[in-house]
Coordinates of C-alpha atoms and ligand atoms in Angstrom, one line a residue:
M1 CA 142.9 146.2 67.2
D2 CA 146.2 144.5 68.1
S3 CA 147.6 143.3 64.9
K4 CA 149.6 140.6 66.7
E5 CA 146.4 139.0 68.0
N6 CA 146.1 136.5 65.2
G7 CA 149.8 136.2 64.5
V8 CA 149.7 139.1 62.0
D9 CA 153.0 140.9 61.9
N10 CA 153.3 143.7 59.4
G11 CA 156.3 145.7 58.4
A12 CA 159.7 144.7 57.4
E13 CA 158.8 141.0 57.4
Q14 CA 158.6 140.8 53.6
S15 CA 162.0 142.1 52.7
G16 CA 163.4 139.9 55.5
R17 CA 161.9 136.9 54.0
R18 CA 163.3 137.7 50.6
G19 CA 166.8 138.3 52.0
F20 CA 166.7 134.9 53.8
L21 CA 165.6 133.2 50.6
S22 CA 168.4 134.4 48.4
K23 CA 171.0 133.7 51.1
S24 CA 169.8 130.1 51.6
A25 CA 169.5 129.6 47.8
A26 CA 173.1 130.3 47.4
L27 CA 173.8 127.1 49.4
G28 CA 172.7 125.0 46.5
L29 CA 170.5 122.1 47.4
A30 CA 170.4 123.0 51.0
G31 CA 169.0 126.3 49.7
V32 CA 166.3 124.5 47.8
T33 CA 165.1 122.8 50.9
L34 CA 165.5 125.8 53.3
G35 CA 163.9 128.1 50.8
L36 CA 160.7 126.1 50.9
V37 CA 160.7 125.7 54.6
A38 CA 161.2 129.4 55.1
C39 CA 158.4 130.2 52.8
K40 CA 156.1 127.8 54.6
E41 CA 156.9 129.2 58.0
E42 CA 156.3 132.7 56.9
A43 CA 153.1 131.7 55.2
A44 CA 151.8 130.4 58.5
K45 CA 152.6 133.7 60.2
G46 CA 150.5 135.7 57.7
G47 CA 151.1 139.4 57.4
E48 CA 149.9 141.9 54.9
A49 CA 151.7 143.1 51.8
A50 CA 151.9 146.8 51.0
P51 CA 149.1 147.5 48.5
Q52 CA 150.3 148.0 45.0
K53 CA 148.5 150.3 42.6
A54 CA 146.8 148.3 39.8
G55 CA 146.9 149.6 36.3
A56 CA 143.5 151.4 36.1
S57 CA 143.4 151.1 32.3
K58 CA 143.5 147.3 32.6
E59 CA 140.3 147.2 34.5
I60 CA 137.4 145.3 32.9
A61 CA 134.3 147.1 34.0
P62 CA 131.1 145.2 34.9
G63 CA 129.5 144.1 31.6
Q64 CA 132.7 144.5 29.6
L65 CA 134.3 141.4 28.1
D66 CA 137.9 140.3 28.5
E67 CA 140.5 140.5 25.7
Y68 CA 141.9 137.0 26.2
Y69 CA 141.0 133.5 27.4
A70 CA 143.5 131.8 29.7
F71 CA 143.3 128.0 29.6
I72 CA 145.1 126.7 32.7
S73 CA 145.8 123.5 34.4
A74 CA 144.6 122.8 38.0
G75 CA 147.4 120.6 39.3
H76 CA 146.2 117.8 41.4
G77 CA 142.6 119.2 41.3
G78 CA 142.6 117.2 38.0
E79 CA 140.6 119.6 36.0
A80 CA 141.3 122.4 33.5
R81 CA 140.1 126.0 34.0
V82 CA 139.2 128.9 31.8
L83 CA 139.8 132.4 32.9
G84 CA 139.1 135.7 31.3
L85 CA 142.1 138.1 31.1
P86 CA 142.9 140.7 32.2
S87 CA 140.1 140.5 34.6
G88 CA 141.0 137.1 36.0
R89 CA 137.3 136.1 36.1
T90 CA 136.8 132.4 36.3
L91 CA 134.7 131.5 33.3
K92 CA 134.6 127.8 33.5
R93 CA 136.0 124.7 35.2
I94 CA 136.4 121.8 32.8
P95 CA 136.3 118.5 34.6
V96 CA 138.8 116.1 33.0
F97 CA 140.4 113.5 35.3
N98 CA 138.4 114.5 38.4
T99 CA 134.7 113.9 38.9
D100 CA 132.3 116.8 39.0
C101 CA 128.8 116.7 40.3
M102 CA 127.8 120.0 38.8
V103 CA 127.8 118.7 35.2
G104 CA 127.8 115.0 36.2
W105 CA 131.3 114.2 35.0
G106 CA 132.1 110.7 36.2
V107 CA 128.3 110.2 36.8
T108 CA 126.9 109.8 33.3
N109 CA 127.5 106.8 31.1
E110 CA 129.0 109.1 28.4
S111 CA 131.6 110.7 30.7
K112 CA 132.5 107.3 32.2
A113 CA 133.1 105.9 28.8
I114 CA 135.6 108.8 28.2
M115 CA 137.2 108.5 31.6
G116 CA 137.5 104.7 31.5
T117 CA 135.8 102.1 33.6
K118 CA 136.6 98.8 35.4
A119 CA 134.8 95.6 34.5
D120 CA 132.0 96.4 37.1
G121 CA 131.3 99.7 35.4
S122 CA 132.9 101.9 38.1
L123 CA 135.6 104.5 37.2
K124 CA 139.1 103.1 36.8
Y125 CA 140.6 106.3 38.3
T126 CA 139.1 109.2 40.2
T127 CA 142.3 111.2 40.6
G128 CA 144.4 113.2 38.3
D129 CA 147.3 115.8 38.2
T130 CA 147.1 118.2 35.3
H131 CA 150.1 120.4 34.6
H132 CA 150.2 121.4 31.0
V133 CA 147.5 122.7 28.7
H134 CA 148.4 123.3 25.1
G135 CA 146.3 124.1 22.0
S136 CA 146.2 122.7 18.5
Y137 CA 147.9 124.8 15.9
K138 CA 147.5 125.8 12.3
D139 CA 150.1 127.9 10.5
G140 CA 152.1 128.4 13.7
T141 CA 149.2 129.7 15.8
Y142 CA 146.2 128.4 17.6
D143 CA 143.4 127.2 15.4
G144 CA 140.8 127.1 18.2
R145 CA 140.1 123.4 17.7
W146 CA 141.5 121.4 20.7
L147 CA 143.2 121.7 24.0
F148 CA 145.4 118.9 25.3
V149 CA 146.2 118.3 29.0
N150 CA 148.2 115.7 30.8
D151 CA 147.6 113.6 33.9
K152 CA 150.9 113.0 35.6
I153 CA 149.5 110.4 38.1
H154 CA 148.1 107.8 35.8
S155 CA 149.9 108.9 32.6
R156 CA 146.9 109.9 30.6
L157 CA 146.5 112.5 27.8
A158 CA 143.1 114.2 27.5
R159 CA 141.6 116.2 24.7
I160 CA 139.2 119.1 25.2
R161 CA 137.0 120.4 22.3
M162 CA 137.3 124.1 22.3
D163 CA 133.8 124.7 20.8
T164 CA 132.1 123.1 23.8
M165 CA 135.0 123.3 26.2
E166 CA 134.4 119.7 27.2
C167 CA 136.7 116.7 27.4
D168 CA 136.0 114.3 24.5
K169 CA 138.8 111.7 24.7
I170 CA 141.3 110.4 27.2
V171 CA 144.1 107.9 26.4
E172 CA 146.4 106.1 28.9
L173 CA 150.1 105.8 27.8
P174 CA 151.5 102.3 28.1
N175 CA 154.7 101.7 30.0
V176 CA 155.0 105.3 31.1
M177 CA 154.9 106.6 34.7
G178 CA 154.9 110.3 35.5
F179 CA 153.7 111.7 32.2
H180 CA 154.6 115.3 32.8
G181 CA 155.4 117.6 29.8
L182 CA 153.3 117.6 26.6
F183 CA 153.3 119.6 23.5
T184 CA 151.4 119.6 20.2
D185 CA 153.3 119.5 16.9
K186 CA 152.8 122.5 14.6
C187 CA 153.6 121.0 11.3
D188 CA 154.3 117.6 9.7
P189 CA 158.1 117.0 9.5
V190 CA 157.9 115.8 5.9
D191 CA 154.7 117.0 4.3
T192 CA 154.7 120.8 4.8
K193 CA 151.1 121.0 3.4
I194 CA 150.1 119.5 6.8
N195 CA 150.8 122.8 8.6
Y196 CA 148.5 121.9 11.5
T197 CA 148.6 119.7 14.6
T198 CA 148.4 116.0 14.0
R199 CA 150.6 114.7 16.8
V200 CA 150.9 115.3 20.6
F201 CA 154.2 114.5 22.2
C202 CA 154.3 113.3 25.8
G203 CA 157.3 113.0 28.1
G204 CA 157.6 110.2 30.7
E205 CA 159.4 111.4 33.8
F206 CA 159.8 108.5 36.1
H207 CA 162.0 105.4 35.4
I208 CA 160.1 102.1 35.7
P209 CA 160.8 98.5 34.8
L210 CA 159.8 97.8 31.2
P211 CA 157.3 96.2 31.3
N212 CA 156.4 97.1 34.8
D213 CA 155.1 93.6 35.8
G214 CA 157.2 92.8 38.9
R215 CA 160.5 92.2 37.2
D216 CA 163.7 94.1 38.0
L217 CA 162.3 95.6 41.2
D218 CA 165.7 95.7 42.9
D219 CA 167.7 96.8 39.9
P220 CA 166.7 100.3 38.8
T221 CA 169.7 100.3 36.3
K222 CA 167.4 98.2 34.1
W223 CA 164.5 100.7 34.3
G224 CA 163.8 103.1 31.5
T225 CA 161.6 106.0 30.3
L226 CA 159.7 106.5 27.1
F227 CA 158.8 109.6 25.0
S228 CA 155.4 109.0 23.4
C229 CA 153.7 110.3 20.3
V230 CA 149.9 110.3 20.1
N231 CA 147.7 110.9 17.0
A232 CA 145.8 114.1 17.8
E233 CA 142.8 113.1 15.7
T234 CA 142.3 109.5 16.9
M235 CA 144.0 109.9 20.3
E236 CA 145.8 106.5 19.7
L237 CA 149.5 106.0 20.4
K238 CA 151.6 106.3 17.2
W239 CA 155.0 105.3 18.6
Q240 CA 157.3 105.6 21.6
C241 CA 161.0 106.2 21.9
R242 CA 163.1 104.8 24.7
I243 CA 165.8 107.1 26.0
D244 CA 168.6 107.4 28.5
G245 CA 167.8 109.8 31.3
N246 CA 164.3 111.1 31.7
N247 CA 161.8 113.4 30.1
D248 CA 160.5 116.4 32.0
L249 CA 158.8 119.1 29.9
V250 CA 158.4 119.1 26.1
A251 CA 158.7 121.7 23.3
T252 CA 158.2 121.4 19.5
S253 CA 159.7 123.3 16.6
Y254 CA 157.6 125.3 14.2
D255 CA 158.8 123.3 11.2
G256 CA 157.7 120.0 12.8
K257 CA 161.1 118.4 12.5
L258 CA 162.1 118.5 16.2
A259 CA 160.6 117.9 19.6
A260 CA 162.7 118.1 22.8
S261 CA 162.5 117.3 26.4
N262 CA 164.6 118.7 29.2
Q263 CA 166.3 116.0 31.3
Y264 CA 167.1 116.5 35.0
N265 CA 168.1 112.9 35.5
T266 CA 170.7 112.1 32.9
E267 CA 172.3 110.1 35.7
N268 CA 169.4 107.5 35.4
A269 CA 169.4 107.6 39.2
A270 CA 166.7 106.3 41.5
D271 CA 167.4 108.6 44.4
L272 CA 167.8 112.3 45.0
N273 CA 171.6 112.5 45.4
G274 CA 172.1 110.3 42.4
M275 CA 169.9 112.7 40.3
M276 CA 172.1 115.6 41.3
A277 CA 175.4 113.9 40.7
A278 CA 176.2 115.3 37.2
E279 CA 177.4 118.9 36.7
R280 CA 175.4 119.0 33.5
D281 CA 172.2 117.4 32.4
A282 CA 170.7 117.6 28.9
C283 CA 167.9 118.6 26.6
V284 CA 167.2 115.6 24.4
F285 CA 166.0 116.3 20.8
F286 CA 163.9 113.9 18.8
N287 CA 164.2 113.7 15.0
I288 CA 160.6 113.0 14.2
E289 CA 161.1 112.2 10.6
R290 CA 163.7 109.5 11.4
I291 CA 161.7 108.0 14.2
E292 CA 158.7 107.6 11.9
A293 CA 160.9 106.1 9.2
L294 CA 162.2 103.5 11.6
V295 CA 158.6 102.6 12.6
K296 CA 157.6 102.3 9.0
A297 CA 160.6 100.1 8.3
G298 CA 159.6 97.8 11.1
K299 CA 162.8 98.7 13.1
F300 CA 161.2 98.7 16.5
T301 CA 160.3 96.5 19.5
T302 CA 157.2 96.3 21.7
I303 CA 157.1 96.2 25.5
G304 CA 155.0 93.7 27.4
G305 CA 151.4 93.5 26.3
S306 CA 151.5 96.8 24.5
K307 CA 151.5 96.8 20.7
V308 CA 152.9 100.4 20.4
P309 CA 156.1 100.4 18.4
V310 CA 159.1 101.4 20.5
V311 CA 162.2 102.9 18.8
D312 CA 165.6 102.9 20.5
G313 CA 166.7 106.5 21.3
R314 CA 169.3 105.6 23.8
K315 CA 172.8 106.9 23.3
A316 CA 174.5 103.6 22.5
A317 CA 172.2 103.1 19.5
N318 CA 172.5 106.7 18.3
S319 CA 176.2 107.4 18.1
D320 CA 176.2 108.2 14.4
P321 CA 174.6 111.6 14.0
K322 CA 173.6 110.7 10.4
T323 CA 171.2 107.9 11.5
A324 CA 170.6 109.1 15.1
V325 CA 167.0 109.6 16.2
T326 CA 168.0 111.5 19.3
C327 CA 170.5 114.2 20.1
Y328 CA 171.5 114.9 23.8
V329 CA 172.5 118.5 24.2
P330 CA 174.2 119.2 27.5
V331 CA 172.6 122.0 29.5
G332 CA 172.7 123.4 33.1
K333 CA 172.3 121.1 36.2
N334 CA 168.9 119.6 36.7
P335 CA 167.0 121.8 34.2
H336 CA 163.3 122.4 34.3
G337 CA 161.3 123.8 31.4
V338 CA 162.0 123.9 27.7
N339 CA 160.3 126.6 25.6
A340 CA 160.3 127.5 22.0
S341 CA 160.9 131.1 20.9
P342 CA 158.1 132.5 18.7
D343 CA 160.6 133.3 15.9
G344 CA 161.1 129.5 15.6
K345 CA 164.8 129.7 16.0
Y346 CA 165.6 128.7 19.6
F347 CA 164.6 126.4 22.5
V348 CA 165.4 127.8 26.0
C349 CA 166.1 125.3 28.8
S350 CA 166.4 126.6 32.3
G351 CA 168.9 125.4 34.8
K352 CA 166.9 125.2 38.1
L353 CA 169.9 124.2 40.1
S354 CA 172.2 126.2 37.8
P355 CA 171.4 130.0 37.6
T356 CA 171.5 129.8 33.9
A357 CA 169.2 129.5 30.9
T358 CA 170.6 127.6 27.9
V359 CA 169.7 128.9 24.5
I360 CA 169.9 126.1 21.8
E361 CA 169.7 127.0 18.2
L362 CA 167.5 124.5 16.3
K363 CA 169.4 125.1 13.0
R364 CA 172.5 123.7 14.7
V365 CA 170.7 120.7 16.1
L366 CA 169.5 119.9 12.6
A367 CA 173.1 120.4 11.5
W368 CA 174.3 117.9 14.1
F369 CA 171.8 115.4 12.7
N370 CA 173.3 116.0 9.3
G371 CA 176.8 115.3 10.6
E372 CA 177.8 118.9 10.2
L373 CA 178.3 119.8 13.9
K374 CA 181.0 118.2 16.0
E375 CA 179.4 118.1 19.4
P376 CA 175.8 118.4 20.5
R377 CA 177.0 121.0 22.9
D378 CA 177.9 123.2 19.9
A379 CA 174.2 123.8 19.3
V380 CA 174.2 126.0 22.4
V381 CA 174.4 129.7 21.4
A382 CA 174.0 131.3 24.8
E383 CA 173.9 130.5 28.5
P384 CA 173.3 133.7 30.5
E385 CA 173.2 133.8 34.2
I386 CA 169.8 135.1 35.0
G387 CA 169.1 134.4 38.6
L388 CA 168.4 131.6 41.1
G389 CA 166.1 128.7 40.4
P390 CA 165.2 129.5 36.8
L391 CA 162.3 127.3 35.6
H392 CA 160.1 128.4 32.7
T393 CA 160.5 130.9 30.0
A394 CA 157.9 133.0 28.1
F395 CA 158.4 135.3 25.2
D396 CA 157.0 138.7 24.0
G397 CA 157.7 138.3 20.2
K398 CA 160.1 141.3 20.4
G399 CA 163.2 139.3 21.2
N400 CA 162.8 139.2 25.0
A401 CA 162.4 136.2 27.2
Y402 CA 160.8 136.1 30.7
T403 CA 162.0 133.4 33.0
S404 CA 160.4 132.5 36.4
L405 CA 163.0 132.4 39.2
F406 CA 161.7 130.1 41.9
L407 CA 164.3 130.8 44.5
D408 CA 164.5 134.5 43.9
S409 CA 160.7 134.9 43.8
Q410 CA 161.1 136.9 40.6
C411 CA 160.4 137.2 37.0
V412 CA 163.5 138.1 35.0
K413 CA 163.2 139.8 31.6
W414 CA 166.3 139.2 29.4
N415 CA 167.2 139.7 25.8
V416 CA 167.9 136.7 23.7
D417 CA 170.1 138.4 21.1
A418 CA 172.1 140.1 23.8
A419 CA 172.7 136.8 25.5
I420 CA 174.0 135.3 22.2
A421 CA 176.3 138.3 21.7
Q422 CA 177.6 137.9 25.3
F423 CA 178.2 134.2 24.7
K424 CA 180.3 135.1 21.7
G425 CA 182.4 137.4 23.9
D426 CA 180.7 140.8 23.8
K427 CA 181.3 142.1 27.3
T428 CA 179.1 145.1 26.8
A429 CA 176.0 143.1 25.9
K430 CA 173.2 144.0 28.3
V431 CA 171.4 140.7 28.8
I432 CA 169.2 141.3 31.9
I433 CA 166.7 144.0 31.3
E434 CA 164.6 143.9 34.4
K435 CA 163.8 141.8 37.4
M436 CA 160.4 142.0 39.1
D437 CA 159.3 140.6 42.4
V438 CA 156.4 138.1 42.2
H439 CA 154.5 136.7 45.2
Y440 CA 155.9 134.1 45.8
Q441 CA 158.1 131.5 44.3
P442 CA 156.8 131.2 40.8
G443 CA 156.6 128.0 38.8
H444 CA 155.2 128.4 35.4
N445 CA 154.8 131.7 33.5
Y446 CA 153.2 132.2 30.1
S447 CA 152.5 135.2 27.9
S448 CA 149.7 136.2 25.6
M449 CA 149.9 134.1 22.4
G450 CA 153.5 133.6 23.5
E451 CA 153.9 130.1 22.3
T452 CA 152.7 131.0 18.8
K453 CA 154.1 133.1 15.9
E454 CA 151.6 135.7 16.9
A455 CA 153.2 136.4 20.3
D456 CA 151.9 139.9 21.0
G457 CA 153.9 140.9 24.1
K458 CA 150.9 142.2 26.1
Y459 CA 150.5 140.1 29.2
L460 CA 152.5 137.6 31.2
N461 CA 151.0 135.4 33.8
S462 CA 153.1 134.2 36.7
G463 CA 151.7 131.1 38.4
N464 CA 153.1 131.3 42.0
K465 CA 153.3 128.4 44.4
F466 CA 152.8 130.5 47.5
S467 CA 150.5 133.4 48.2
K468 CA 151.3 133.9 51.9
D469 CA 150.1 137.4 52.7
R470 CA 148.3 138.3 49.5
F471 CA 144.8 137.2 50.5
L472 CA 142.7 136.7 53.5
P473 CA 143.7 133.5 55.3
V474 CA 141.4 130.5 54.8
G475 CA 143.0 128.0 57.2
P476 CA 146.2 126.1 56.9
L477 CA 146.0 125.8 53.1
H478 CA 146.4 129.2 51.4
P479 CA 145.3 129.8 47.9
E480 CA 148.1 130.1 45.4
T481 CA 148.4 133.2 43.2
E482 CA 148.3 133.9 39.5
Q483 CA 149.7 137.3 38.9
L484 CA 149.0 139.2 35.7
I485 CA 151.9 141.4 34.5
D486 CA 151.6 144.0 31.7
I487 CA 154.7 143.5 29.6
S488 CA 153.7 145.9 26.8
G489 CA 155.8 148.8 28.0
S490 CA 159.5 149.2 28.7
K491 CA 158.9 148.3 32.3
M492 CA 156.9 145.4 33.6
H493 CA 153.8 146.3 35.6
L494 CA 151.8 144.2 37.9
V495 CA 148.1 144.4 36.9
A496 CA 146.3 142.0 39.2
D497 CA 146.5 139.1 41.6
H498 CA 144.1 136.3 41.2
T499 CA 143.7 133.3 43.5
A500 CA 144.3 129.9 42.2
Y501 CA 143.0 126.8 43.8
S502 CA 145.5 124.0 44.0
E503 CA 147.5 124.5 42.1
P504 CA 148.7 126.7 39.3
H505 CA 151.0 125.2 36.7
D506 CA 151.1 125.8 33.0
G507 CA 148.6 127.5 30.8
I508 CA 148.1 129.4 27.6
I509 CA 146.7 132.9 26.9
V510 CA 144.7 133.0 23.7
R511 CA 143.2 136.0 21.9
R512 CA 139.4 135.8 22.2
D513 CA 138.8 135.9 18.5
V514 CA 140.5 132.5 18.1
V515 CA 137.9 130.8 20.3
K516 CA 134.6 130.0 18.6
T517 CA 132.2 128.3 20.9
R518 CA 128.8 126.8 20.0
Q519 CA 125.8 127.9 22.0
I520 CA 123.6 124.9 21.7
Y521 CA 124.3 121.3 20.8
N522 CA 123.1 119.5 17.7
M523 CA 120.6 116.8 18.8
D524 CA 121.7 114.6 15.9
D525 CA 125.2 114.3 17.3
F526 CA 123.7 112.1 20.0
P527 CA 122.7 108.6 18.7
N528 CA 120.8 108.0 21.9
A529 CA 118.7 111.2 21.7
V530 CA 115.2 110.9 23.1
K531 CA 112.5 112.2 20.7
P532 CA 108.7 112.1 21.1
E533 CA 108.6 109.0 18.9
N534 CA 110.8 106.9 21.2
A535 CA 110.2 108.5 24.6
G536 CA 108.7 106.4 27.4
I537 CA 109.6 103.2 29.2
E538 CA 110.9 100.1 27.5
R539 CA 111.4 96.8 29.5
H540 CA 113.4 93.7 28.6
G541 CA 113.3 91.3 31.5
N542 CA 114.7 93.3 34.5
K543 CA 116.5 95.8 32.2
V544 CA 114.4 99.0 32.0
H545 CA 115.2 101.9 29.7
V546 CA 113.6 105.2 30.7
R547 CA 113.7 107.7 27.8
L548 CA 112.9 111.1 29.2
M549 CA 112.8 114.6 27.6
S550 CA 113.1 118.0 29.3
Q551 CA 111.5 121.2 28.3
A552 CA 111.1 124.0 30.8
P553 CA 109.5 123.7 33.2
A554 CA 108.8 119.9 33.0
Y555 CA 110.1 116.5 32.2
S556 CA 108.1 114.5 29.7
M557 CA 106.9 111.9 32.3
P558 CA 105.4 113.0 35.6
I559 CA 105.5 109.4 36.9
I560 CA 108.3 106.8 36.2
K561 CA 107.6 103.4 37.7
V562 CA 110.1 100.6 37.9
K563 CA 110.5 97.5 40.1
K564 CA 113.1 96.9 42.9
G565 CA 116.0 95.0 41.4
D566 CA 115.7 96.5 37.9
E567 CA 118.7 97.7 36.1
V568 CA 117.6 101.1 35.0
T569 CA 119.1 103.2 32.2
L570 CA 117.8 106.7 32.2
T571 CA 118.4 108.8 29.1
L572 CA 117.5 112.4 29.1
T573 CA 117.4 114.8 26.1
N574 CA 116.9 118.5 26.6
H575 CA 114.5 119.8 24.0
D576 CA 115.0 123.4 24.9
K577 CA 116.7 125.4 22.1
V578 CA 117.3 128.6 24.0
E579 CA 120.9 129.4 24.6
D580 CA 121.9 128.7 28.2
L581 CA 118.7 126.9 29.1
T582 CA 120.2 124.0 30.9
H583 CA 118.3 121.5 33.1
G584 CA 119.6 119.3 35.9
C585 CA 118.6 115.8 36.8
A586 CA 119.1 114.6 40.4
L587 CA 117.7 111.4 41.9
P588 CA 117.9 111.2 45.7
T589 CA 119.3 108.1 47.3
Y590 CA 120.6 106.9 43.9
N591 CA 123.6 109.3 43.9
I592 CA 122.7 110.7 40.5
N593 CA 123.2 114.3 39.5
F594 CA 124.0 115.7 36.0
I595 CA 123.0 118.5 33.7
V596 CA 121.8 118.5 30.1
N597 CA 122.4 121.6 28.0
P598 CA 120.1 122.7 25.2
Q599 CA 119.7 119.8 22.6
E600 CA 122.1 117.6 24.6
T601 CA 121.5 114.0 25.6
K602 CA 123.0 112.2 28.6
S603 CA 122.3 108.9 30.3
V604 CA 123.0 107.0 33.6
T605 CA 122.6 103.4 34.5
F606 CA 122.0 102.1 38.0
K607 CA 120.4 99.4 40.0
A608 CA 117.0 100.3 41.5
D609 CA 117.8 98.7 44.8
H610 CA 115.8 100.9 47.1
A611 CA 112.0 100.6 47.1
G612 CA 110.0 103.9 47.6
A613 CA 109.1 107.2 46.1
F614 CA 111.9 109.4 44.9
W615 CA 111.5 112.9 43.4
L616 CA 113.6 113.2 40.3
Y617 CA 114.2 116.9 40.2
C618 CA 115.9 119.7 38.2
T619 CA 119.0 121.0 39.9
H620 CA 119.8 123.8 37.5
F621 CA 117.8 127.0 37.7
C622 CA 115.9 127.2 34.5
H623 CA 112.5 128.8 34.8
A624 CA 110.1 130.5 37.3
L625 CA 108.8 127.0 37.8
H626 CA 112.2 125.4 38.3
L627 CA 111.3 124.2 41.8
E628 CA 108.2 122.5 40.4
M629 CA 110.2 120.7 37.6
R630 CA 110.2 117.2 39.0
S631 CA 108.8 113.7 38.4
R632 CA 107.9 110.9 40.8
F633 CA 110.3 108.0 40.4
L634 CA 108.6 105.1 42.0
V635 CA 110.3 101.8 42.8
E636 CA 107.9 99.0 43.6
A637 CA 109.0 96.6 46.3
Ligands
RUQ701 S1 155.8 122.1 35.6 S2 155.4 124.7 37.5 CU1 157.1 123.6 36.2 CU2 154.5 120.6 35.2 CU3 154.4 122.9 36.9
CUA702 CU1 114.7 122.7 34.7 CU2 115.4 123.8 36.6
CA703 CA1 170.9 115.7 37.3

């Protein structure tokens, strides 16, 4: 077969592309643009990569279980996903900001109440952009209770229960646009007995008028951004802090005293050139204890119709370190990513447009807040040159950092202590340990337990923005790649490529023993559960409540009769108790489809506006008589 037939061109093409990328990257911004264009062109051409030998010992044989869960975001797919690692098997897709007709997310009354509705009962939003998934902590490691995930489009924070792996709450942040980075706290800043997550910090990326009600449209200098704190338990806003510049990603300290956000737009600019004007940008640190003291003392304002207390974290109001709530530490140009080292000592902020990673010592930031450090910049203890387009940094718990290099299409392993020694003047310090090609142009990377005190240095996942030649082509949109790298030895070793549907961002890799899921629901957790004593049809005027039960292979009513024009609420409780015995419930013409798991209750409300006979049927294979599991839903004219 002629390999050129479908545009496939094997051979030296890969190394050529890499060469082009690094050359163009050296041109600075032009490089950023050219790099992307080049990659897209090559992607369209296709071509096959030389096969790499996977680590046989990492194979998970059929029937074997994985060692880790990976909880990952799905970008503008709006959901969260669960993978098993190292196999890369997809275990679950958790609908969050998207609608999902498999489980009925966005269809049932219960899911709509969580997602938020307009006055007419329809969903307020049906789109979302998830980037960052982080778990709740206890004692500096995951407690298996919750996951939190952001929606950048509509500035919402969602919580996922880890026992059911379902979203149970969503909150919209007021006066914030482009809610990008998030991180859970790991301890209370004052009460050290509260050594678990009670707050979630959310960075606002885009400047907007405050409030955004039509004022100041032509004067972006008056616009601002807010850093928000949400109560992890109630999912209500606790406070917000107005800053200079913007928030991108977020990290938190292990002692609960500090949170930080990298800022690529310290210029407060509203256009691309303006955002790249300054030679340095910053990592802004928040003194949580002081912010909350100000809130307690009533020293805050509110914005527009929002009642959330807003503390002033702008530079002008925070020039005295001893009372400041914010500290702006200068770092490389247009940084992206800020990550906490598992020893609790440092935050690493990557340069993106600067080939450096900046290591900031938290002890020194606290010293600045005590008036014991002259300049915020003095908190920087290392700034090694690590490669082009550095973004995110993961850790192995052995003193090494792994930073994704977007422009170089590499993962660079470097040693934090060596970088600090080099910064102090030690010319013999060997900072860079290894650079490994990934395929291609990585965004986020994350390591096994790497954002906890239990970082175990076993696996690193590289979430790549382009897969190009790694998989069979599926039309103009290629899948992205998640690449699993074994980092346990002295050399990094590529274990597996997994596809990622648009598009991979951040995730966490959690030891499987941390996760304790429940196998059936508790019927009493649902106040609207249908039981034999209340099952049947109840009518009040034209409002009809149909209370239905399922037990394989039948629904409790073979015939359900309503009148055209009725407002019908259908509540379904699954009385099966067997693990995994889920039923579906679809109603043709009425656009209804959802599932009920064992002992679970869900409901839908709709107008019976079409007369006729409609088979309400089970969509989820449950029994040898699954196909027969259906009832006649009759709507009288
Ligand atoms: S952040 S790579 Cu870099 Cu939201 Cu996605
Ligand atoms: Cu019940 Cu299929
Ligand atoms: Ca900038």
